[in-house]
Amino acid sequence: MIQGQTWIFTNRPRIVSSATVGGPFEAQGPLAEDFDLLHEDLWLGQDSFEKAEKKMFEEACERAIDKAGLQMEDIQFFLAGDLMNQVISSSFTARTLSVPYIGLFGACSTSMEGLALAALMVDSGKAERVLTGTCSHNATAERQYRYPTEYGAQKPPTAQWTVTGAGAAVVMPHGEGPCITSATIGRVVDLGVQDPLNMGAAMAPAAVDTIQAHFRDLRISPSTYDLILTGDLGRVGHQTAADLLAKHDLPLPVDRFLDCGLMIYREDQPVHAGASGCASSACVTYGHILNRFRRGELNKVLIVATGALLSPVSYQQKETIPCIAHAVAIEV
Amino acid sequence: MSKKQKKKLPPVQQEYQAFAKKREPARPVVKNCIRAFLVGGSICLLGQLISTFYMRFFDFNEKTASDPTVATLIFIAVLLTGFGVYDNIAQWAGAGTAIPVTGFANAVSSAAIEHRAEGLVLGVGGNMFKLAGSVIVFGVVSAFVIGIIKVILMGMGG
């Protein structure tokens, strides 16, 4: 069923299992307990950061499949994406998994883009066992989008810290676990922000656009949800989004409108305005949030993963940053 | 964003930029300047100490001591970059670590380390000057222009 830009999944596909992997910096954060596996070495014993990122993603996928009680060959489709050029981390993980694969790119919104599509496939009966996930690595993202990791450039307080981690989930028509009830596919929104060190401000309008569309399409009020989580807006972007929503007559309660990018790290970790990267929303959702569902602490959550669709070339050519956000509603 | 580009933006975007700007924490410019002054000055002081050291204990004079002094500072900066400390100091010090020769050494060595995974020729060799390359190019170009001006002025002045 479709209403506006929102899919309603009447068959309620379920997230039967999920797994998350994190790096050393994430291990020091408040959500460390929610990770399945934490690495103390940024290299993961590999000879490049790209290989380390792929390894993390493989581990997350293997664990998610294992926790669902499945074998690798049981997976019918694998929907994944990441930040690397030509989505190498996902494609190379798909090479290891050797299952039918669709590569996605939605920058940091990929987690929910994948989950929405997985839910659509399962809900429509076109698939029964879909694996979806995403990953990011601080060093690979830094080097591709900004400077070499060890380069001493001073970052402004609006800059964000790319999460080193991976998250994966298995979606099936039946089984134990919370279900996916709807998903709103976002539009690309660009309000002219050009500074790649202020991604939060660039992405906030996209998050607001998708949140508004979600409530408009479904004709529900924000109080329906226990939590509304944005993916990686960070301190600056999240506040901007909250104020924008209030301005558009859709004020969200402060205690229920949170940001994944502000949950992964402690206040005193030097991450500037908060976390970013594909793994930000993936690790928080597939780890912390689903664990809270399993403990019965949450009933209904809306995850709005935000992505900045820029490239280093577009930035150097003085283009502004187009952004997108996809929302997925998860229920008990 | 430049003023010229800003003028071209539609009103909705201009309005949002103003809206977002209000929520953006300001860069601590004064604090950054003080830190840059202190750290940059300390690096220069260290350079002076090294220079004096070379003049006192080795056979160098004020002119010739600058070469080993610069080499020593570069060596220290590269070492700190390799240990992964330089970027942390730089986040605190800002321009203080970027402007002296240590900043240049860091730009070259960090790029070289970063691209080691792609091999020695295409990786290290091809990317070493990714950041520092434009400094060299425009340094040489401006030196050339200044050189020509000097020659012309000298020629005119006789």
Short mmCIF file of C-alpha atoms in Angstrom, two decimals:
data_model
loop_
_atom_site.label_atom_id
_atom_site.label_comp_id
_atom_site.label_asym_id
_atom_site.label_seq_id
_atom_site.Cartn_x
_atom_site.Cartn_y
_atom_site.Cartn_z
CA MET A 1 0.00 0.00 0.00
CA ILE A 2 1.25 3.47 -0.74
CA GLN A 3 0.19 6.85 0.64
CA GLY A 4 2.01 9.82 -0.78
CA GLN A 5 5.67 8.87 -0.53
CA THR A 6 5.14 6.35 2.24
CA TRP A 7 4.91 2.59 1.93
CA ILE A 8 2.67 0.83 4.43
CA PHE A 9 3.69 -2.76 5.02
CA THR A 10 0.44 -4.55 5.80
CA ASN A 11 2.14 -7.95 6.18
CA ARG A 12 4.44 -6.51 8.83
CA PRO A 13 7.83 -7.98 7.87
CA ARG A 14 10.05 -8.65 10.86
CA ILE A 15 13.63 -7.90 11.75
CA VAL A 16 14.45 -11.36 13.03
CA SER A 17 18.06 -10.63 13.84
CA SER A 18 20.67 -7.92 13.72
CA ALA A 19 24.32 -7.48 14.50
CA THR A 20 26.69 -4.56 14.91
CA VAL A 21 30.46 -4.23 14.91
CA GLY A 22 32.37 -1.22 16.18
CA GLY A 23 35.88 0.18 16.40
CA PRO A 24 38.05 1.37 19.29
CA PHE A 25 36.47 4.80 19.58
CA GLU A 26 32.97 3.33 19.67
CA ALA A 27 34.11 0.94 22.39
CA GLN A 28 34.70 3.94 24.66
CA GLY A 29 31.21 5.27 24.05
CA PRO A 30 28.06 4.78 26.12
CA LEU A 31 26.57 2.21 23.71
CA ALA A 32 29.56 -0.16 23.84
CA GLU A 33 27.41 -2.83 25.50
CA ASP A 34 25.08 -2.91 22.51
CA PHE A 35 27.73 -3.91 19.99
CA ASP A 36 28.14 -7.59 19.13
CA LEU A 37 31.82 -7.16 18.46
CA LEU A 38 34.25 -4.34 19.22
CA HIS A 39 37.70 -4.03 17.73
CA GLU A 40 40.53 -2.32 19.58
CA ASP A 41 42.55 -1.95 16.38
CA LEU A 42 41.41 0.47 13.68
CA TRP A 43 43.19 -1.73 11.12
CA LEU A 44 41.53 -4.99 12.24
CA GLY A 45 44.82 -6.66 11.37
CA GLN A 46 44.35 -5.80 7.68
CA ASP A 47 46.88 -3.94 5.55
CA SER A 48 44.51 -1.13 4.57
CA PHE A 49 41.63 0.74 6.17
CA GLU A 50 39.39 -0.17 3.23
CA LYS A 51 39.99 -3.85 3.89
CA ALA A 52 39.31 -3.25 7.59
CA GLU A 53 35.95 -1.65 6.73
CA LYS A 54 35.01 -4.60 4.54
CA LYS A 55 36.06 -7.03 7.27
CA MET A 56 33.80 -5.30 9.80
CA PHE A 57 30.88 -5.49 7.40
CA GLU A 58 31.51 -9.19 6.75
CA GLU A 59 31.57 -9.84 10.47
CA ALA A 60 28.30 -7.96 11.02
CA CYS A 61 26.61 -9.87 8.17
CA GLU A 62 27.89 -13.24 9.34
CA ARG A 63 26.72 -12.59 12.88
CA ALA A 64 23.29 -11.37 11.78
CA ILE A 65 22.83 -14.48 9.61
CA ASP A 66 24.03 -16.70 12.42
CA LYS A 67 21.72 -15.10 14.99
CA ALA A 68 18.77 -15.64 12.65
CA GLY A 69 19.63 -19.33 12.68
CA LEU A 70 20.33 -19.28 8.96
CA GLN A 71 23.19 -20.28 6.71
CA MET A 72 24.80 -17.88 4.27
CA GLU A 73 23.17 -19.59 1.27
CA ASP A 74 19.72 -19.12 2.83
CA ILE A 75 19.90 -15.38 2.18
CA GLN A 76 17.94 -14.59 -0.96
CA PHE A 77 18.96 -10.98 -1.38
CA PHE A 78 21.59 -8.74 0.12
CA LEU A 79 20.91 -4.99 0.01
CA ALA A 80 23.86 -2.91 1.07
CA GLY A 81 25.71 0.31 0.55
CA ASP A 82 28.46 2.43 2.06
CA LEU A 83 30.36 5.68 1.59
CA MET A 84 33.26 4.42 -0.49
CA ASN A 85 33.59 5.21 -4.18
CA GLN A 86 31.83 2.54 -6.25
CA VAL A 87 30.42 1.13 -2.96
CA ILE A 88 33.40 -1.22 -2.68
CA SER A 89 32.91 -2.22 0.95
CA SER A 90 29.44 -3.58 0.22
CA SER A 91 30.24 -5.16 -3.11
CA PHE A 92 33.33 -6.85 -1.72
CA THR A 93 31.30 -8.12 1.24
CA ALA A 94 28.76 -9.42 -1.27
CA ARG A 95 31.64 -11.20 -3.00
CA THR A 96 32.38 -13.02 0.26
CA LEU A 97 28.73 -13.77 0.98
CA SER A 98 28.15 -14.89 -2.61
CA VAL A 99 24.40 -14.22 -2.58
CA PRO A 100 22.22 -12.14 -4.95
CA TYR A 101 23.11 -8.53 -4.23
CA ILE A 102 21.86 -5.02 -4.92
CA GLY A 103 24.32 -2.22 -4.19
CA LEU A 104 22.84 0.99 -2.82
CA PHE A 105 24.11 4.50 -2.37
CA GLY A 106 22.31 6.91 -0.10
CA ALA A 107 25.38 8.13 1.79
CA CYS A 108 24.56 7.97 5.51
CA SER A 109 20.87 7.32 4.78
CA THR A 110 21.77 3.91 3.33
CA SER A 111 20.84 2.03 6.51
CA MET A 112 17.18 2.97 6.25
CA GLU A 113 17.16 2.91 2.45
CA GLY A 114 18.24 -0.73 2.68
CA LEU A 115 15.82 -1.58 5.48
CA ALA A 116 12.89 0.05 3.63
CA LEU A 117 13.67 -1.88 0.45
CA ALA A 118 14.18 -5.13 2.35
CA ALA A 119 10.80 -4.62 4.02
CA LEU A 120 9.21 -3.85 0.65
CA MET A 121 10.60 -7.04 -0.89
CA VAL A 122 9.47 -9.21 2.00
CA ASP A 123 6.09 -7.49 2.37
CA SER A 124 5.28 -7.93 -1.30
CA GLY A 125 6.18 -11.60 -1.15
CA LYS A 126 9.08 -11.20 -3.55
CA ALA A 127 11.56 -12.45 -0.96
CA GLU A 128 11.56 -14.33 2.31
CA ARG A 129 15.02 -13.84 3.70
CA VAL A 130 16.69 -10.51 3.00
CA LEU A 131 19.91 -9.28 4.54
CA THR A 132 20.51 -5.53 4.63
CA GLY A 133 23.22 -3.43 6.15
CA THR A 134 25.83 -0.75 5.83
CA CYS A 135 29.23 0.22 7.18
CA SER A 136 31.64 3.12 7.47
CA HIS A 137 35.18 3.61 8.71
CA ASN A 138 36.55 6.83 10.12
CA ALA A 139 39.87 6.62 8.30
CA THR A 140 38.48 5.63 4.88
CA ALA A 141 35.83 8.35 4.92
CA GLU A 142 38.29 10.99 6.15
CA ARG A 143 40.71 10.15 3.42
CA GLN A 144 38.13 10.00 0.63
CA TYR A 145 36.13 13.08 1.57
CA ARG A 146 38.68 15.22 3.39
CA TYR A 147 42.38 14.95 4.17
CA PRO A 148 44.78 12.15 5.07
CA THR A 149 44.00 10.90 8.58
CA GLU A 150 47.25 12.17 10.07
CA TYR A 151 47.08 15.58 8.41
CA GLY A 152 46.92 18.35 10.99
CA ALA A 153 43.99 20.44 9.82
CA GLN A 154 42.01 22.13 12.56
CA LYS A 155 38.33 21.22 12.46
CA PRO A 156 35.58 23.68 13.35
CA PRO A 157 33.06 22.88 16.11
CA THR A 158 30.46 21.99 13.45
CA ALA A 159 32.53 19.10 12.06
CA GLN A 160 31.46 15.53 12.76
CA TRP A 161 33.26 12.27 13.41
CA THR A 162 32.68 9.34 11.06
CA VAL A 163 31.73 6.19 12.97
CA THR A 164 33.88 3.11 12.52
CA GLY A 165 31.39 0.31 12.45
CA ALA A 166 28.99 -1.88 10.58
CA GLY A 167 25.42 -2.99 11.12
CA ALA A 168 23.33 -5.65 9.43
CA ALA A 169 19.83 -7.06 9.86
CA VAL A 170 17.86 -9.98 8.51
CA VAL A 171 14.27 -9.26 7.43
CA MET A 172 11.79 -12.11 7.12
CA PRO A 173 7.98 -12.40 6.86
CA HIS A 174 7.62 -14.21 10.20
CA GLY A 175 9.63 -14.87 13.31
CA GLU A 176 10.70 -13.27 16.53
CA GLY A 177 11.53 -9.58 16.57
CA PRO A 178 10.05 -6.16 15.96
CA CYS A 179 8.26 -5.51 12.67
CA ILE A 180 8.57 -2.83 10.06
CA THR A 181 5.24 -1.11 9.51
CA SER A 182 5.97 1.76 7.14
CA ALA A 183 8.73 3.58 5.33
CA THR A 184 8.88 7.07 3.89
CA ILE A 185 11.24 7.58 0.98
CA GLY A 186 12.71 11.06 1.06
CA ARG A 187 13.22 13.69 -1.60
CA VAL A 188 16.58 15.27 -2.27
CA VAL A 189 16.62 18.61 -0.50
CA ASP A 190 19.31 21.24 -0.99
CA LEU A 191 19.03 24.53 0.81
CA GLY A 192 22.36 25.80 -0.38
CA VAL A 193 24.71 24.77 2.42
CA GLN A 194 28.16 24.33 0.94
CA ASP A 195 30.39 23.62 3.91
CA PRO A 196 31.26 19.89 4.12
CA LEU A 197 32.41 20.51 7.69
CA ASN A 198 28.86 21.50 8.61
CA MET A 199 26.94 18.52 7.33
CA GLY A 200 24.34 18.69 10.10
CA ALA A 201 23.03 22.04 8.88
CA ALA A 202 22.99 20.74 5.30
CA MET A 203 21.04 17.60 6.18
CA ALA A 204 18.56 19.05 8.69
CA PRO A 205 16.06 20.28 6.02
CA ALA A 206 16.04 16.83 4.37
CA ALA A 207 15.23 15.19 7.71
CA VAL A 208 12.48 17.75 8.33
CA ASP A 209 11.02 17.20 4.85
CA THR A 210 10.84 13.42 5.34
CA ILE A 211 9.45 13.65 8.88
CA GLN A 212 6.74 16.04 7.70
CA ALA A 213 5.90 13.76 4.76
CA HIS A 214 5.70 10.75 7.06
CA PHE A 215 3.17 12.32 9.42
CA ARG A 216 1.23 13.90 6.57
CA ASP A 217 1.01 10.66 4.56
CA LEU A 218 -0.02 8.51 7.51
CA ARG A 219 -2.17 11.19 9.18
CA ILE A 220 -0.72 10.43 12.60
CA SER A 221 0.76 12.66 15.27
CA PRO A 222 4.32 12.51 16.60
CA SER A 223 3.01 11.19 19.93
CA THR A 224 2.44 7.85 18.13
CA TYR A 225 6.14 7.16 18.53
CA ASP A 226 8.14 6.48 21.67
CA LEU A 227 11.19 7.79 19.88
CA ILE A 228 11.93 9.65 16.68
CA LEU A 229 15.60 9.26 15.83
CA THR A 230 17.55 11.10 13.19
CA GLY A 231 20.61 9.36 11.77
CA ASP A 232 23.60 11.64 12.07
CA LEU A 233 22.62 15.29 12.27
CA GLY A 234 24.91 15.95 15.20
CA ARG A 235 24.47 18.73 17.72
CA VAL A 236 24.15 21.56 15.21
CA GLY A 237 21.93 19.81 12.70
CA HIS A 238 19.66 18.22 15.27
CA GLN A 239 18.92 21.51 16.98
CA THR A 240 18.33 23.11 13.58
CA ALA A 241 15.95 20.31 12.60
CA ALA A 242 14.04 20.57 15.88
CA ASP A 243 13.64 24.32 15.43
CA LEU A 244 12.62 23.92 11.79
CA LEU A 245 9.95 21.37 12.72
CA ALA A 246 8.61 23.71 15.39
CA LYS A 247 8.55 26.49 12.81
CA HIS A 248 6.55 24.23 10.48
CA ASP A 249 3.98 23.51 13.23
CA LEU A 250 5.20 20.00 13.92
CA PRO A 251 7.02 20.38 17.24
CA LEU A 252 8.53 17.14 18.51
CA PRO A 253 8.95 16.56 22.26
CA VAL A 254 12.58 17.09 23.27
CA ASP A 255 12.83 13.82 25.19
CA ARG A 256 11.51 11.80 22.24
CA PHE A 257 13.35 13.43 19.39
CA LEU A 258 16.94 12.24 19.52
CA ASP A 259 19.87 11.81 17.16
CA CYS A 260 21.91 8.63 16.69
CA GLY A 261 24.96 10.81 16.11
CA LEU A 262 24.66 12.15 19.64
CA MET A 263 24.21 8.74 21.25
CA ILE A 264 27.28 6.77 20.18
CA TYR A 265 29.95 8.89 21.84
CA ARG A 266 30.33 10.39 25.28
CA GLU A 267 30.20 14.16 25.69
CA ASP A 268 33.91 14.30 26.45
CA GLN A 269 35.07 12.34 23.41
CA PRO A 270 36.65 14.71 20.88
CA VAL A 271 34.06 14.24 18.14
CA HIS A 272 33.14 17.92 17.69
CA ALA A 273 29.41 18.13 16.85
CA GLY A 274 28.78 14.37 17.05
CA ALA A 275 28.93 11.22 14.95
CA SER A 276 28.29 10.81 11.25
CA GLY A 277 28.65 8.09 8.65
CA CYS A 278 26.54 5.18 7.47
CA ALA A 279 27.34 3.23 10.61
CA SER A 280 25.94 5.96 12.87
CA SER A 281 22.28 5.13 12.31
CA ALA A 282 23.02 1.47 11.51
CA CYS A 283 24.89 0.77 14.76
CA VAL A 284 22.41 2.63 16.95
CA THR A 285 19.34 1.11 15.29
CA TYR A 286 20.55 -2.45 14.78
CA GLY A 287 22.28 -2.52 18.15
CA HIS A 288 20.96 -0.24 20.86
CA ILE A 289 17.40 0.38 19.62
CA LEU A 290 16.61 -3.22 18.65
CA ASN A 291 18.04 -4.37 21.99
CA ARG A 292 15.66 -2.01 23.74
CA PHE A 293 12.81 -3.45 21.67
CA ARG A 294 13.86 -6.94 22.72
CA ARG A 295 13.87 -5.87 26.36
CA GLY A 296 10.36 -4.49 25.91
CA GLU A 297 11.36 -0.90 26.61
CA LEU A 298 10.13 0.48 23.29
CA ASN A 299 6.95 -0.05 21.33
CA LYS A 300 7.19 2.17 18.30
CA VAL A 301 10.15 4.02 16.88
CA LEU A 302 10.73 6.08 13.76
CA ILE A 303 14.27 6.11 12.41
CA VAL A 304 15.09 8.94 10.00
CA ALA A 305 18.51 8.26 8.48
CA THR A 306 20.00 11.31 6.83
CA GLY A 307 22.55 11.40 4.05
CA ALA A 308 24.64 14.09 2.39
CA LEU A 309 24.98 13.23 -1.28
CA LEU A 310 28.14 15.18 -2.01
CA SER A 311 31.42 14.03 -3.46
CA PRO A 312 34.88 15.59 -3.04
CA VAL A 313 34.70 16.65 -6.70
CA SER A 314 31.29 18.32 -6.39
CA TYR A 315 32.55 20.19 -3.35
CA GLN A 316 35.69 21.37 -5.11
CA GLN A 317 33.54 22.54 -8.01
CA LYS A 318 31.69 24.75 -5.52
CA GLU A 319 28.43 22.80 -5.67
CA THR A 320 26.10 22.96 -2.68
CA ILE A 321 25.31 19.77 -0.75
CA PRO A 322 22.16 17.86 -1.78
CA CYS A 323 20.76 15.82 1.08
CA ILE A 324 18.25 13.05 1.59
CA ALA A 325 16.51 11.28 4.47
CA HIS A 326 14.59 8.02 4.59
CA ALA A 327 12.33 7.10 7.48
CA VAL A 328 11.40 3.61 8.66
CA ALA A 329 8.87 2.87 11.39
CA ILE A 330 9.64 -0.10 13.63
CA GLU A 331 7.02 -1.54 15.96
CA VAL A 332 6.73 -4.37 18.42
CA MET B 1 30.15 30.85 0.56
CA SER B 2 31.14 33.94 -1.33
CA LYS B 3 28.85 36.97 -1.39
CA LYS B 4 28.48 36.74 -5.15
CA GLN B 5 27.20 33.17 -4.95
CA LYS B 6 24.93 33.99 -2.07
CA LYS B 7 23.17 36.64 -4.09
CA LYS B 8 22.25 34.07 -6.70
CA LEU B 9 20.54 31.79 -4.17
CA PRO B 10 16.75 31.73 -4.19
CA PRO B 11 15.06 33.41 -1.18
CA VAL B 12 14.12 30.08 0.44
CA GLN B 13 17.79 29.07 0.57
CA GLN B 14 18.90 32.49 1.79
CA GLU B 15 16.31 32.34 4.54
CA TYR B 16 17.45 28.87 5.60
CA GLN B 17 21.12 29.87 5.60
CA ALA B 18 20.33 32.71 7.98
CA PHE B 19 18.24 30.31 10.09
CA ALA B 20 21.01 27.69 10.24
CA LYS B 21 23.74 30.26 10.82
CA LYS B 22 22.10 31.29 14.09
CA ARG B 23 22.36 27.71 15.35
CA GLU B 24 25.93 27.23 14.27
CA PRO B 25 28.51 27.50 17.05
CA ALA B 26 31.00 30.22 16.15
CA ARG B 27 34.59 29.26 15.54
CA PRO B 28 36.59 30.31 18.60
CA VAL B 29 38.73 32.73 16.59
CA VAL B 30 40.35 34.60 19.49
CA LYS B 31 41.16 31.38 21.34
CA ASN B 32 42.53 29.85 18.11
CA CYS B 33 44.70 32.92 17.52
CA ILE B 34 46.17 32.82 21.02
CA ARG B 35 46.88 29.09 20.75
CA ALA B 36 48.39 29.52 17.29
CA PHE B 37 50.59 32.33 18.61
CA LEU B 38 51.79 30.27 21.56
CA VAL B 39 52.41 27.03 19.68
CA GLY B 40 53.78 28.68 16.53
CA GLY B 41 56.07 30.81 18.69
CA SER B 42 57.20 27.78 20.69
CA ILE B 43 58.10 25.93 17.50
CA CYS B 44 60.16 28.94 16.38
CA LEU B 45 61.81 29.09 19.79
CA LEU B 46 62.65 25.41 19.52
CA GLY B 47 64.08 26.10 16.06
CA GLN B 48 66.23 28.87 17.52
CA LEU B 49 67.47 26.54 20.27
CA ILE B 50 68.35 23.85 17.73
CA SER B 51 70.10 26.44 15.58
CA THR B 52 72.12 27.70 18.55
CA PHE B 53 72.94 24.12 19.46
CA TYR B 54 74.35 23.47 15.98
CA MET B 55 76.38 26.68 16.08
CA ARG B 56 77.79 26.00 19.51
CA PHE B 57 78.66 22.32 19.23
CA PHE B 58 79.30 21.94 15.50
CA ASP B 59 81.09 23.90 12.86
CA PHE B 60 78.14 26.00 11.66
CA ASN B 61 77.67 29.74 11.42
CA GLU B 62 74.39 31.67 11.54
CA LYS B 63 73.82 31.20 7.81
CA THR B 64 74.73 27.53 7.44
CA ALA B 65 72.99 26.41 10.66
CA SER B 66 69.55 26.94 9.10
CA ASP B 67 69.77 23.82 6.91
CA PRO B 68 70.32 21.26 9.69
CA THR B 69 67.83 23.18 11.87
CA VAL B 70 65.05 22.88 9.29
CA ALA B 71 65.95 19.24 8.72
CA THR B 72 65.70 18.55 12.45
CA LEU B 73 62.30 20.25 12.71
CA ILE B 74 61.04 18.32 9.69
CA PHE B 75 62.33 15.10 11.22
CA ILE B 76 60.47 15.77 14.47
CA ALA B 77 57.25 16.68 12.63
CA VAL B 78 57.41 13.55 10.47
CA LEU B 79 58.07 11.41 13.51
CA LEU B 80 55.08 12.90 15.35
CA THR B 81 52.92 12.41 12.23
CA GLY B 82 53.98 8.79 12.01
CA PHE B 83 53.13 8.21 15.66
CA GLY B 84 49.70 9.70 15.02
CA VAL B 85 50.12 12.58 17.44
CA TYR B 86 50.63 15.51 15.10
CA ASP B 87 46.97 15.81 14.04
CA ASN B 88 45.89 15.88 17.69
CA ILE B 89 48.34 18.68 18.47
CA ALA B 90 47.18 20.49 15.33
CA GLN B 91 43.51 20.34 16.34
CA TRP B 92 44.53 22.26 19.47
CA ALA B 93 47.12 24.52 17.87
CA GLY B 94 45.56 25.26 14.47
CA ALA B 95 47.68 27.60 12.39
CA GLY B 96 50.40 27.34 15.05
CA THR B 97 51.43 23.93 13.72
CA ALA B 98 50.34 24.51 10.12
CA ILE B 99 52.35 27.61 9.21
CA PRO B 100 55.91 26.65 10.33
CA VAL B 101 57.94 24.16 8.28
CA THR B 102 56.49 21.43 10.50
CA GLY B 103 53.08 21.92 8.84
CA PHE B 104 54.60 21.34 5.43
CA ALA B 105 56.39 18.23 6.69
CA ASN B 106 53.13 16.96 8.14
CA ALA B 107 51.25 17.57 4.87
CA VAL B 108 53.79 15.56 2.89
CA SER B 109 54.30 12.72 5.35
CA SER B 110 50.61 12.27 6.22
CA ALA B 111 49.76 11.92 2.51
CA ALA B 112 52.65 9.49 2.03
CA ILE B 113 51.58 7.34 4.99
CA GLU B 114 47.94 7.47 3.93
CA HIS B 115 48.61 6.12 0.45
CA ARG B 116 51.12 3.43 1.46
CA ALA B 117 48.38 0.84 0.91
CA GLU B 118 48.33 1.62 -2.82
CA GLY B 119 52.00 0.76 -3.23
CA LEU B 120 55.21 2.76 -3.43
CA VAL B 121 54.91 4.14 -6.97
CA LEU B 122 51.21 4.85 -7.48
CA GLY B 123 50.51 5.30 -3.77
CA VAL B 124 53.32 7.02 -1.90
CA GLY B 125 55.08 8.55 -4.89
CA GLY B 126 51.96 9.69 -6.68
CA ASN B 127 50.17 11.14 -3.67
CA MET B 128 52.94 12.48 -1.47
CA PHE B 129 52.53 16.02 -2.77
CA LYS B 130 48.73 15.88 -2.98
CA LEU B 131 48.39 18.56 -0.31
CA ALA B 132 51.83 20.15 -0.42
CA GLY B 133 52.02 20.20 -4.22
CA SER B 134 50.06 23.42 -4.62
CA VAL B 135 52.28 25.10 -2.01
CA ILE B 136 55.32 24.17 -4.09
CA VAL B 137 53.70 25.18 -7.40
CA PHE B 138 52.53 28.58 -6.24
CA GLY B 139 55.68 29.10 -4.19
CA VAL B 140 57.81 28.59 -7.30
CA VAL B 141 55.49 30.70 -9.49
CA SER B 142 55.48 33.61 -7.05
CA ALA B 143 59.26 33.35 -6.58
CA PHE B 144 59.59 33.53 -10.38
CA VAL B 145 57.36 36.62 -10.60
CA ILE B 146 59.20 38.32 -7.73
CA GLY B 147 62.49 37.41 -9.40
CA ILE B 148 61.44 39.10 -12.65
CA ILE B 149 60.29 42.20 -10.77
CA LYS B 150 63.63 42.32 -9.00
CA VAL B 151 65.55 42.04 -12.27
CA ILE B 152 63.45 44.80 -13.88
CA LEU B 153 63.84 47.13 -10.88
CA MET B 154 67.58 46.49 -10.72
CA GLY B 155 67.86 47.11 -14.47
CA MET B 156 65.95 50.40 -14.17
CA GLY B 157 67.86 51.54 -11.14
CA GLY B 158 71.12 50.67 -12.86
#
